[in-house]
Coordinates of C-alpha atoms in Angstrom, one line a residue:
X1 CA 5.3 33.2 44.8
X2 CA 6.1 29.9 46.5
X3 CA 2.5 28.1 47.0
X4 CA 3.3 27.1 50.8
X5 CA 2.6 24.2 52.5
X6 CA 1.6 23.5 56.2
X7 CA 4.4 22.2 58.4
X8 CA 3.9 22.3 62.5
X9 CA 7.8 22.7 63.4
X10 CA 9.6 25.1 64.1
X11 CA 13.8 25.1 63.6
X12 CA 15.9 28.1 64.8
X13 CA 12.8 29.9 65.6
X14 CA 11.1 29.7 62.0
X15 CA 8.4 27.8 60.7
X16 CA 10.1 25.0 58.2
X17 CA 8.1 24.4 55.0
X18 CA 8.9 22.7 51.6
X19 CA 7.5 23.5 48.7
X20 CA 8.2 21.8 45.0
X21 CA 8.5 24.5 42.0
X22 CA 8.7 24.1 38.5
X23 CA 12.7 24.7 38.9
X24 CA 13.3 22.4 41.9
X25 CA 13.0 22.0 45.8
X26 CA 13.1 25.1 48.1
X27 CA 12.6 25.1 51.8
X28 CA 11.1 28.0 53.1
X29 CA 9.8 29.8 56.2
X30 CA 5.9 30.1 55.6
X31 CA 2.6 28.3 56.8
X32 CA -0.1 27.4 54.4
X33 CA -3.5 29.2 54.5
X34 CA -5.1 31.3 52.2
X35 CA -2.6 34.1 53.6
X36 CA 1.0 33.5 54.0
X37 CA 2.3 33.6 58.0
X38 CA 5.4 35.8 58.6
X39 CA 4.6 35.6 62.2
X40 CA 8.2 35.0 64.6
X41 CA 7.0 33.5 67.9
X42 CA 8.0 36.8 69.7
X43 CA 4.6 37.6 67.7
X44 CA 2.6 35.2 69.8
X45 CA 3.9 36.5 72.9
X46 CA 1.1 35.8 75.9
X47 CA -0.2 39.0 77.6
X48 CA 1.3 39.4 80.7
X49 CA -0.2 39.7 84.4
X50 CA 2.3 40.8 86.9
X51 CA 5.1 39.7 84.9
X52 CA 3.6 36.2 84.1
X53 CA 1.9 34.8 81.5
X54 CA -1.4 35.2 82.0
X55 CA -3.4 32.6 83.0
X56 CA -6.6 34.2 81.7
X57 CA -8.5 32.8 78.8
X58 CA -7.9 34.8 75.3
X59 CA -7.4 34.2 71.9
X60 CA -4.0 34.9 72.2
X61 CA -3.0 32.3 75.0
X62 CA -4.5 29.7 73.2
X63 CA -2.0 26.3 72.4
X64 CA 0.3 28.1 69.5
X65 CA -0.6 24.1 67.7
X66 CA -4.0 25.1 67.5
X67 CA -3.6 28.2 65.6
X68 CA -1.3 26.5 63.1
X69 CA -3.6 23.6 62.3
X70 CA -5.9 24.2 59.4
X71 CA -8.9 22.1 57.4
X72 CA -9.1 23.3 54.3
X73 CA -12.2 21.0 53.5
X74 CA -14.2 22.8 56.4
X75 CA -13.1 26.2 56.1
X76 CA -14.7 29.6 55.8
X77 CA -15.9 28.8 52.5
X78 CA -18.2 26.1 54.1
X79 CA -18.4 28.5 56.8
X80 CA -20.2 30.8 54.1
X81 CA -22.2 28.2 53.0
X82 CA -24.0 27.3 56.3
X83 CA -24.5 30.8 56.6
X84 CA -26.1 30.7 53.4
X85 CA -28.5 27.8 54.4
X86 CA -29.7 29.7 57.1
X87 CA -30.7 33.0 55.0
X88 CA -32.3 30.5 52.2
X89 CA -34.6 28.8 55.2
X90 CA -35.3 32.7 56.4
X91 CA -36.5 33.9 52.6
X92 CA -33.5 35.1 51.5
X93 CA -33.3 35.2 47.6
X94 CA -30.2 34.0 45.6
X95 CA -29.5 32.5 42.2
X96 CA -30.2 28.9 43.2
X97 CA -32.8 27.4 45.5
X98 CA -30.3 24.7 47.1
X99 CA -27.1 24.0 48.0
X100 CA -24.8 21.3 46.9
X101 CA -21.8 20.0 49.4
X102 CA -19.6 18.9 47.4
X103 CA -16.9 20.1 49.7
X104 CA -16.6 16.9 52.1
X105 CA -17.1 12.9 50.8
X106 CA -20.3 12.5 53.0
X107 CA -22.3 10.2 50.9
X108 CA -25.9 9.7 53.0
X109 CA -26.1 14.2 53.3
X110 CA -26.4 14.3 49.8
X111 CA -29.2 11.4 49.1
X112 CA -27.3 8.6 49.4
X113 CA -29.2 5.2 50.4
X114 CA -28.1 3.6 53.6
X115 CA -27.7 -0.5 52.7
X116 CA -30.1 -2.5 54.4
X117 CA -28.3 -5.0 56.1
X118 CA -26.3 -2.7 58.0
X119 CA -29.2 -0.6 59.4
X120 CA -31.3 -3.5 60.0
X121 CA -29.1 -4.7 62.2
X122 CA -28.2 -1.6 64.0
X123 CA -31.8 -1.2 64.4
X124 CA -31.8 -4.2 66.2
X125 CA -28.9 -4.0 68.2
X126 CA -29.9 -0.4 69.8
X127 CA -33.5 -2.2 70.4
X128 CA -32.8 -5.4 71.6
X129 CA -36.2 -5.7 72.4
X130 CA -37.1 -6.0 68.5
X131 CA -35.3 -9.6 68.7
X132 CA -38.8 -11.5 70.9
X133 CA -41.0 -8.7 69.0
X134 CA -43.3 -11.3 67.4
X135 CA -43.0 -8.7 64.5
X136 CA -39.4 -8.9 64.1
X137 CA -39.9 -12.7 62.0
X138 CA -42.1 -10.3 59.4
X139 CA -39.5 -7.1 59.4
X140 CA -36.9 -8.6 59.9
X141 CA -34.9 -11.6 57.5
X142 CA -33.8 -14.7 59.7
X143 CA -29.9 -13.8 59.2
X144 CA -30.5 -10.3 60.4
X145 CA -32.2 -11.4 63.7
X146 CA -29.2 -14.0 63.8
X147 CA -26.3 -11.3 63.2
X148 CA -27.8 -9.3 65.5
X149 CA -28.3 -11.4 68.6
X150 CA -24.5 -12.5 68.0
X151 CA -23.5 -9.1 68.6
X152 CA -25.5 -8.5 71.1
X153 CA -24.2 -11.7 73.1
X154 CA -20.6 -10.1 72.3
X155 CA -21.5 -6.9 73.7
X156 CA -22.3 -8.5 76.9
X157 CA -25.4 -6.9 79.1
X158 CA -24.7 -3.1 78.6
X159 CA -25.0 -3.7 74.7
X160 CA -24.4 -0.7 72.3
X161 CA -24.6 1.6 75.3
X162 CA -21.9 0.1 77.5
X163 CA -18.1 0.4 76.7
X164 CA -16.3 -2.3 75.2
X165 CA -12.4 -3.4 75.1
X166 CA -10.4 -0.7 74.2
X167 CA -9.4 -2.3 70.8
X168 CA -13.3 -3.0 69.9
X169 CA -15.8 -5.6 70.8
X170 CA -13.7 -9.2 70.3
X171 CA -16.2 -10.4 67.9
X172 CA -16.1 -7.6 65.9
X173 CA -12.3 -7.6 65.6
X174 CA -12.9 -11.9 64.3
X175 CA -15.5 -10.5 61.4
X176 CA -12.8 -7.9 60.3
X177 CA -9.8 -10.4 60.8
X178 CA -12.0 -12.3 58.4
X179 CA -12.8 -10.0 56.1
X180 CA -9.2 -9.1 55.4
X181 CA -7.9 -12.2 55.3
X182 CA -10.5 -13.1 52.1
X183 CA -9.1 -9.9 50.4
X184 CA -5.8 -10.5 50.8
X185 CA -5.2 -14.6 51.3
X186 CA -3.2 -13.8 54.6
X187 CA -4.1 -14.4 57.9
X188 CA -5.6 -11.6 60.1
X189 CA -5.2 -11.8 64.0
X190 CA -7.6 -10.0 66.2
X191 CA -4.7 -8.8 68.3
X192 CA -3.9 -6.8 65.9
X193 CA -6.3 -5.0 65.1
X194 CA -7.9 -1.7 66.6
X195 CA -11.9 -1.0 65.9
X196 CA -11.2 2.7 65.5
X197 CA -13.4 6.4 65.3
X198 CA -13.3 6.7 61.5
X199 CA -10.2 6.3 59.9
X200 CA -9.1 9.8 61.5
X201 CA -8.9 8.5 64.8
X202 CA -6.6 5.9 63.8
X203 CA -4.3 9.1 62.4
X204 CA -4.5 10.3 65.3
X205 CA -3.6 7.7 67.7
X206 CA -0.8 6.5 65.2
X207 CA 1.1 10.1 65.5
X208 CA 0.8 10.7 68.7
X209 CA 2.9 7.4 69.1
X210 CA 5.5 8.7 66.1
X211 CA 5.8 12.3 67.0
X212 CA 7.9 13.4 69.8
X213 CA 8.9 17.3 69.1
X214 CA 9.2 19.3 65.8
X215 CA 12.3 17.4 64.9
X216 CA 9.9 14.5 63.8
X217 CA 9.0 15.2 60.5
X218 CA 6.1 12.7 58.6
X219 CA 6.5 12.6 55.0
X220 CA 2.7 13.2 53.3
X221 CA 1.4 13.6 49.6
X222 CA 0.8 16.7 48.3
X223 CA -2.1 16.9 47.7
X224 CA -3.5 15.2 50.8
X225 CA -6.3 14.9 52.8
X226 CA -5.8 17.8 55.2
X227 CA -6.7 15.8 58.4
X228 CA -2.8 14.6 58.1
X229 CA -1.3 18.5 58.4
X230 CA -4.0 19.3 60.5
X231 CA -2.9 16.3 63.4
X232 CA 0.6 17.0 62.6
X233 CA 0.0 20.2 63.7
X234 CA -1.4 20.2 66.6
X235 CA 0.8 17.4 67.8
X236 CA 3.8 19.8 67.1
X237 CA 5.5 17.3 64.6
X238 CA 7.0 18.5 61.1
X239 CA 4.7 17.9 57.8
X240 CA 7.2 17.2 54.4
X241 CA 5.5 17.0 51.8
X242 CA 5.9 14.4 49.1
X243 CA 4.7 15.6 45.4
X244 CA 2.9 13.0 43.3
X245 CA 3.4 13.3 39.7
X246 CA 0.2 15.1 38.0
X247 CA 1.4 14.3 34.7
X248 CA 1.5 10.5 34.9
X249 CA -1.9 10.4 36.7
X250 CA -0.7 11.4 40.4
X251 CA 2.1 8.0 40.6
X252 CA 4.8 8.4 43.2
X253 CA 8.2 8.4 41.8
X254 CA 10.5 6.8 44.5
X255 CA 13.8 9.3 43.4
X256 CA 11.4 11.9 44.3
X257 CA 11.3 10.9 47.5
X258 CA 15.2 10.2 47.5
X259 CA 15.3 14.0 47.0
X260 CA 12.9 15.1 50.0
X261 CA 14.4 12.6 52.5
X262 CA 17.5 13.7 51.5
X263 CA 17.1 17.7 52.2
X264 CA 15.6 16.8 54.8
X265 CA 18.3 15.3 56.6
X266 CA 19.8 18.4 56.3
X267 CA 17.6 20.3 57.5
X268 CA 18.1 18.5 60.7
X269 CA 14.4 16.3 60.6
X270 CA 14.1 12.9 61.9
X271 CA 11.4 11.5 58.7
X272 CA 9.5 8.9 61.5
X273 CA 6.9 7.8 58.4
X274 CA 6.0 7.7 55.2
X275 CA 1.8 8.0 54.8
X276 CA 0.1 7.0 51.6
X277 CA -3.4 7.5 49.8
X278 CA -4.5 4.6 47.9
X279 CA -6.9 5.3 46.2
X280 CA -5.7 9.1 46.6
X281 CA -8.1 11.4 47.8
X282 CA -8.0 14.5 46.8
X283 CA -6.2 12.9 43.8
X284 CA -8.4 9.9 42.4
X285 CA -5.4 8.1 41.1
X286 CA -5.1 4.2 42.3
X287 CA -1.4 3.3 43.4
X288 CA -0.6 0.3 41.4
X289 CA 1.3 -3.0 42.6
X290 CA 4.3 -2.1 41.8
X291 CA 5.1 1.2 42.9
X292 CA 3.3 -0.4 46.2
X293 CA 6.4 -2.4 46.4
X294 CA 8.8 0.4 45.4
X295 CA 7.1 2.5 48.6
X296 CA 7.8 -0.6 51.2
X297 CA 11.1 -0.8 50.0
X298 CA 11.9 2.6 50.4
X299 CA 10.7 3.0 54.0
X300 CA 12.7 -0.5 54.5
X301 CA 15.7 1.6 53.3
X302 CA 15.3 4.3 55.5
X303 CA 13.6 2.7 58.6
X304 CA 10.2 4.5 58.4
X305 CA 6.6 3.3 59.3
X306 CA 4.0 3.0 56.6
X307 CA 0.7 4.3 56.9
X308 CA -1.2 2.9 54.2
X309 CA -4.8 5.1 54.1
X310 CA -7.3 2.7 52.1
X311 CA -10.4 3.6 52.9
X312 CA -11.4 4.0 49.2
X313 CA -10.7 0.2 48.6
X314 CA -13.9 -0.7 46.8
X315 CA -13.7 2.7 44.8
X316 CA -11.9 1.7 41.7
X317 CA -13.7 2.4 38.6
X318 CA -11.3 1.5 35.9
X319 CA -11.9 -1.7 35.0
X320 CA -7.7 -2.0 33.9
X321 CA -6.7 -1.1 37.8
X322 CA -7.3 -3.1 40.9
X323 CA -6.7 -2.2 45.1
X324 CA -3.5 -4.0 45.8
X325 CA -3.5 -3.5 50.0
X326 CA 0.4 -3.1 51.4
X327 CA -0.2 -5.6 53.6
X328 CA -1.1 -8.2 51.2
X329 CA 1.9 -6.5 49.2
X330 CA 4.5 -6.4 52.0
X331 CA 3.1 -10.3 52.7
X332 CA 3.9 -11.4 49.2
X333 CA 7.2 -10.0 49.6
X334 CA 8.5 -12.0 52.1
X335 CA 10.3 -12.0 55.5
X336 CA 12.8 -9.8 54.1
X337 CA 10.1 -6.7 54.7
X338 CA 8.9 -8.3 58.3
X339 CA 10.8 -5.1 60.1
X340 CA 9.2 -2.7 58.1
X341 CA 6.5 -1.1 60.5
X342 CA 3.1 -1.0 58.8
X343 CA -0.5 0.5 60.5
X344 CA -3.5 0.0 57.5
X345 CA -6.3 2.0 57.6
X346 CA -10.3 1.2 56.4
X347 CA -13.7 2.8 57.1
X348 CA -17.1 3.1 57.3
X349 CA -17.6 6.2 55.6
X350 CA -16.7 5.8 52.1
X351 CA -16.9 2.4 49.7
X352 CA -19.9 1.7 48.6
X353 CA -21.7 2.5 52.5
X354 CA -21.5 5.9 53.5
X355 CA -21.9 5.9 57.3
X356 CA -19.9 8.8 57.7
X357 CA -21.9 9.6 61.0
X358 CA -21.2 6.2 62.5
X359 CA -17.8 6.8 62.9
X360 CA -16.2 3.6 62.2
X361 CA -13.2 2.0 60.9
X362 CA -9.9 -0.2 61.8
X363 CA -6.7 0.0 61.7
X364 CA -4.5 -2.9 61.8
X365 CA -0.9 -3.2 62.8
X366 CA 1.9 -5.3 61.0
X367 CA 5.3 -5.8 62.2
X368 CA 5.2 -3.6 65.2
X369 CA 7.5 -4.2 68.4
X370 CA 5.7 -5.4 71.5
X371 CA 6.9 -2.4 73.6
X372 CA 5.2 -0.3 70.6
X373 CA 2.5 -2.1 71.0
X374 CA 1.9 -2.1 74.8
X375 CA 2.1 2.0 73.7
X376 CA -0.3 1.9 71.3
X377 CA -2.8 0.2 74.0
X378 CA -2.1 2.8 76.6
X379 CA -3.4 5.5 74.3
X380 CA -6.0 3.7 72.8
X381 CA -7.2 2.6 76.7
X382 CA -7.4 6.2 77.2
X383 CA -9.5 7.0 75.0
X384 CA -11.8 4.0 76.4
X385 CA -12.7 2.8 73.2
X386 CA -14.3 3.5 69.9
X387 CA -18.8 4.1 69.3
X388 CA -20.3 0.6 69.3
X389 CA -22.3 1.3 66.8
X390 CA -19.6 1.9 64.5
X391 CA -17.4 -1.4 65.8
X392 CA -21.1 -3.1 64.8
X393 CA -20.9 -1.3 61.3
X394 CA -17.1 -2.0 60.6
X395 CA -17.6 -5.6 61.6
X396 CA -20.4 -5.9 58.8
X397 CA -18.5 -4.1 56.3
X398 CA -16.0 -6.5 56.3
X399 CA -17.9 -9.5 56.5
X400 CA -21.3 -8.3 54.6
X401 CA -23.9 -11.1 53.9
X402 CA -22.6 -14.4 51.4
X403 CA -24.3 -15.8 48.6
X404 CA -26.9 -18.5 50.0
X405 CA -28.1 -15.9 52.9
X406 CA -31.5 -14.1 52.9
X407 CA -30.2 -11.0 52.7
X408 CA -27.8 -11.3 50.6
X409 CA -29.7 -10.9 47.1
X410 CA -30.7 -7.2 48.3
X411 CA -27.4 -6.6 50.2
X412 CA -25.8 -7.2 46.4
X413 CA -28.0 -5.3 44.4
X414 CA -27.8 -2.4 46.4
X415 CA -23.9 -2.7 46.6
X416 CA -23.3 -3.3 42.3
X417 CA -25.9 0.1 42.2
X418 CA -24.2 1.9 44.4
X419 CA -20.5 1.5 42.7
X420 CA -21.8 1.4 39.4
X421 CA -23.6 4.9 40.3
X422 CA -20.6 6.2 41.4
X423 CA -18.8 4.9 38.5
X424 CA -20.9 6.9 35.8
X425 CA -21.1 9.8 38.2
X426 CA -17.0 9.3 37.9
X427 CA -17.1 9.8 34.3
X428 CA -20.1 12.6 34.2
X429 CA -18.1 15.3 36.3
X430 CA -14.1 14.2 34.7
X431 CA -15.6 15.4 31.3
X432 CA -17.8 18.0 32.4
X433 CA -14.5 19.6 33.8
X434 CA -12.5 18.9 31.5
X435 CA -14.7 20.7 28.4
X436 CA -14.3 24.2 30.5
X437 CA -11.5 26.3 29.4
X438 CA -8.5 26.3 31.2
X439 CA -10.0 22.9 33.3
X440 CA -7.9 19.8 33.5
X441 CA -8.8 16.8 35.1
X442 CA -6.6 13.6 35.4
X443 CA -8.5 10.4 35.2
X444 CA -10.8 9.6 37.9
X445 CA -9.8 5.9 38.4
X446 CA -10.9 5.7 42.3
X447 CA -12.2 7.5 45.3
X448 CA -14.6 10.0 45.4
X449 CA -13.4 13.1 44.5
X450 CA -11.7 15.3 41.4
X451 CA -9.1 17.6 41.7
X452 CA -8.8 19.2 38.4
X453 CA -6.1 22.3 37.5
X454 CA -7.5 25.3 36.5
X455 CA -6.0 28.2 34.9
X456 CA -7.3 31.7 36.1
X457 CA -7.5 35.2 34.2
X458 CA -5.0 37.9 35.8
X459 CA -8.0 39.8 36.5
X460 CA -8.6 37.1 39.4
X461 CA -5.4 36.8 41.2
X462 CA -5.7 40.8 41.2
X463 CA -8.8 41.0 43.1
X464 CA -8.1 37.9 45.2
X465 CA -4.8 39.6 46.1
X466 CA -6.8 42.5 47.1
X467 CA -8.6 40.4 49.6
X468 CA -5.7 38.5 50.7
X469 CA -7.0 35.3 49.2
X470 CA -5.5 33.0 47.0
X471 CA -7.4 32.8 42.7
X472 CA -8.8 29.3 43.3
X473 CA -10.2 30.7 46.8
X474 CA -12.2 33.2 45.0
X475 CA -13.5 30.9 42.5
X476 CA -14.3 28.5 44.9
X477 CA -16.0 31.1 47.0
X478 CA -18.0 32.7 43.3
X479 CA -19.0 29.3 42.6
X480 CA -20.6 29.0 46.2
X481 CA -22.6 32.6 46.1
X482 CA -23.9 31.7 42.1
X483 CA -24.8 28.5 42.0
X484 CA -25.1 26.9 45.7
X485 CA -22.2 24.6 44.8
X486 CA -19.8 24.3 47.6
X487 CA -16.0 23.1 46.2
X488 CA -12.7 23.5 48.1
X489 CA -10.1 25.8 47.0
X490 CA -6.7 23.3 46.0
X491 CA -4.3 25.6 48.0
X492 CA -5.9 24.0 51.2
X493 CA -4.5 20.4 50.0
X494 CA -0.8 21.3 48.5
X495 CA 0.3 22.0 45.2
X496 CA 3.0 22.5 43.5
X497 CA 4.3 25.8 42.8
X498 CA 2.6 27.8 40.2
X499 CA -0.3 25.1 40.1
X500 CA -3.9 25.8 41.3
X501 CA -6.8 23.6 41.7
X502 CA -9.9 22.7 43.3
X503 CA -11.2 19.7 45.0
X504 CA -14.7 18.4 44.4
X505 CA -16.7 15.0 44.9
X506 CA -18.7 12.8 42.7
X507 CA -21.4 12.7 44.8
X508 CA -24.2 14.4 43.6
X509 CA -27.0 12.0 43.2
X510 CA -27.6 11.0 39.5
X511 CA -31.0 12.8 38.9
X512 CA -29.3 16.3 40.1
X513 CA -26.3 15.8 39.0
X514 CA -26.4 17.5 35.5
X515 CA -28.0 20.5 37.1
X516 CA -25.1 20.9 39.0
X517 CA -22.7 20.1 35.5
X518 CA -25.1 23.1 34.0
X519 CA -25.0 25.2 37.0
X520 CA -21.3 24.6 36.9
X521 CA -20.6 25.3 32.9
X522 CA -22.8 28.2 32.9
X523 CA -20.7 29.6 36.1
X524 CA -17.0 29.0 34.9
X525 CA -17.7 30.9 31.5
X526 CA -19.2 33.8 33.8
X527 CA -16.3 34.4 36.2
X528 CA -13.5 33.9 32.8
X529 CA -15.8 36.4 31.3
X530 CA -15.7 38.9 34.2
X531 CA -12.5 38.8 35.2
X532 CA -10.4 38.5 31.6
X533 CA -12.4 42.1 31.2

């Protein structure tokens, strides 16, 4: 059967999907989730009250957009899980005394160290009292005290509890502006840049400017991070999925894309953008420069936007790659590729910092006309503007303390221990999964996950079908109820026809994370065992 994939439009009264098999492209009728949708919207009808819709509150009445949108990466196998945490807290007994999240890349929930610097700071900025404590000059190094009292002059009187421009705190924007322009030797302007919730709400903002009904298709790797689908849906838009190439280590092959833009035309879908994941997440790979420039000239081809999601910059762990950014890329290429629209996404949640519960970020905005732009306010403006906290955070991240600083010696030995951690880690679980049988993991040159293929006895698809689940769903869900490991089942990212997989991070810390290789090994010989029989 055709693994289906989430799309949020609807054409001549059925959902459009695409899906990539082994043979070719089809374009079918079907909505992704771990059943396949049949539903016709005569079979959402709203309950009637005297011949009206009903204006009573039900489950049926809800938006339609809702119901479509799914997050595989919080689903009901995490569901299970915090179920699971509350019977071990009441006594419960189960086969492990813990659980692992490996579902999610939130670094700081499973032991990671905040840096220093940043919380320092923070500490100081949501106490501005600390800054005349007398013992602030013992706690406190003198370019932490100073960092902090410039942000809190930039905040103005209200500090971290006030609101701030709708693009972020002006200062803030300057550090960023900075910080991008060192990485990629081109100037930065504050103006263009918006101090953002995450990089998610940057998704957001950016699609509700692109999407106008479900004609408006955005073209999105397969596998992707599922907050892309997700928005889609809910803003009615179309989702076309683009399929990276798993054989060549996830690389984008621009006559693929020929291909989807191509049926798509014919299937009457306006592509409005073209989003990519570098380095991918769920996929690991790291898009090199010059399939970068293959990407902008593609979208300069056919008039689409770029959004370039790069919020796993740092993470690069082959030492033969390095993070090309499109905008230094679509810079370097010259005024030729000044019309091809281009929104660049960072956080505060991944990288070598973690602050996942800060939600911060930026996006910034390249080659965008002013009446776009005046848009893009609007929505922003009505959203008031992004925490302060995080505008703090994101403002640090990009310009984090320079040689010759006090804080600096500490601020870059907890940075080189955190990457190189994550490095090793990198390596540890890519080999761990690739000595089970039927486990194969492409390299994990970036990013924080690994999405390795796995093949699955019959047995298993049998009883998943019996449930109405999909194989990797079940052995996501065994793992979970044996050893406390919590993975996401691959169906909830996109695959390819006839593939299945499963998504997990690198983040275990490194003193627990060969239990979790052992609890993992001894697990996947288990469930082969049970289910071949």
């Amino acid at each position: 059967m055709m693994i289906s994939t989430i799309i949020a439009g609807v054409k001549n009264g059925v959902t459009v999907s695409a899906g990539r098999t082994r043979g070719g492209w089809s374009f079918i009728s079907t909505l992704q989730s771990d059943k396949v949708s049949t539903a016709k919207p005569s079979d959402h009808a709203m309950p009637e009250a005297n011949g009206l819709a009903s204006a009573r509150l039900t489950g049926d009445n809800i938006s339609p957009h809702v119901k479509k949108a799914e997050y595989a990466v919080r689903g009901d196998i995490v569901v299970r899980a915090g179920e699971i945490a509350k019977e071990l807290k009441a006594g419960k007994k189960f086969p492990f005394s813990d659980l692992v999240m490996c579902n999610i890349g939130n670094p700081q929930a499973l032991g990671q160290k905040p840096v220093t610097f940043y919380r320092q700071v923070l500490a100081i900025c949501d106490y501005p009292q600390l800054l005349d404590a007398p013992e602030s000059q013992k706690l406190f190094p003198p370019d932490v005290l100073k960092r902090a009292k410039e942000y809190l002059d930039a905040t103005g009187s209200g500090g971290t509890g006030a609101y701030t421009h709708s693009q972020g705190v002006e200062l803030c924007r300057e550090h960023v502006a900075k910080g991008i322009k060192e990485r990629d030797g081109h100037d930065c302007h504050v103006d263009d840049l918006y101090l953002t919730e995450g990089a998610s709400g940057a998704v957001k903002n950016i699609l509700q400017i692109l999407i106008r009904n479900e004609k408006d298709a955005i073209l999105i790797p397969f596998p992707q991070y599922p907050l892309y689908s997700a928005a889609i849906a809910l803003l009615g838009g179309t989702v076309v999925p683009y399929y990276p190439d798993e054989n060549k280590g996830w690389q984008i092959d621009p006559s693929h894309l020929e291909d989807v833009v191509a049926q798509s035309k014919k299937d009457g879908l306006c592509i409005r953008a073209l989003a990519v994941i570098t380095p991918g997440n769920p996929t690991g790979q790291v898009i090199p420069r010059s399939n970068i420039e293959d990407l902008i000239k593609f979208s300069k081809k056919h008039d689409l936007a770029v959004i370039a999601d790069e919020v796993y910059q740092v993470n690069v762990y082959n030492s033969s790659m390095k993070f090309d950014s499109f905008k230094k890329t679509i810079r370097d290429m010259g005024s030729d590729y000044d019309d091809v629209p281009l929104f660049s996404l960072q956080s505060i949640s991944k990288g070598y910092y973690g602050e996942c519960g800060r939600r911060g970020g930026y996006m910034e905005i390249i080659n965008i006309p002013a009446d776009v732009r005046a848009a893009m306010y609007k929505v922003a403006s009505i959203n008031l503007c992004s925490n302060v906290n995080g505008q703090i955070c994101t403002a640090m991240v990009m310009n984090p303390p320079k040689e010759g600083e006090e804080s600096y010696p500490l601020y870059k030995k907890e940075r080189d221990g955190l990457l190189d951690s994550l490095k090793r880690r990198a390596e540890m679980i890519e080999g761990v999964l690739n000595e089970l049988e039927g486990v194969t993991c492409t390299s994990i040159d970036g990013a924080l996950y690994a999405f390795p293929s796995i093949q699955l006895p019959e047995g298993a698809f049998k009883k998943a079908k019996e449930i109405g689940k999909t194989g990797e769903w079940l052995y996501c869900k065994e793992m979970l109820e044996n050893t406390g490991i919590v993975i996401v089942p691959g169906n909830g990212f996109g695959q390819a026809d006839g593939t299945h997989h499963f998504r997990t991070t690198i983040l275990p810390q490194e003193d627990q994370i060969e239990s979790v290789c052992d609890r993992m090994r001894k697990f996947h010989k288990e469930f082969l065992s049970k289910y071949k029989n």
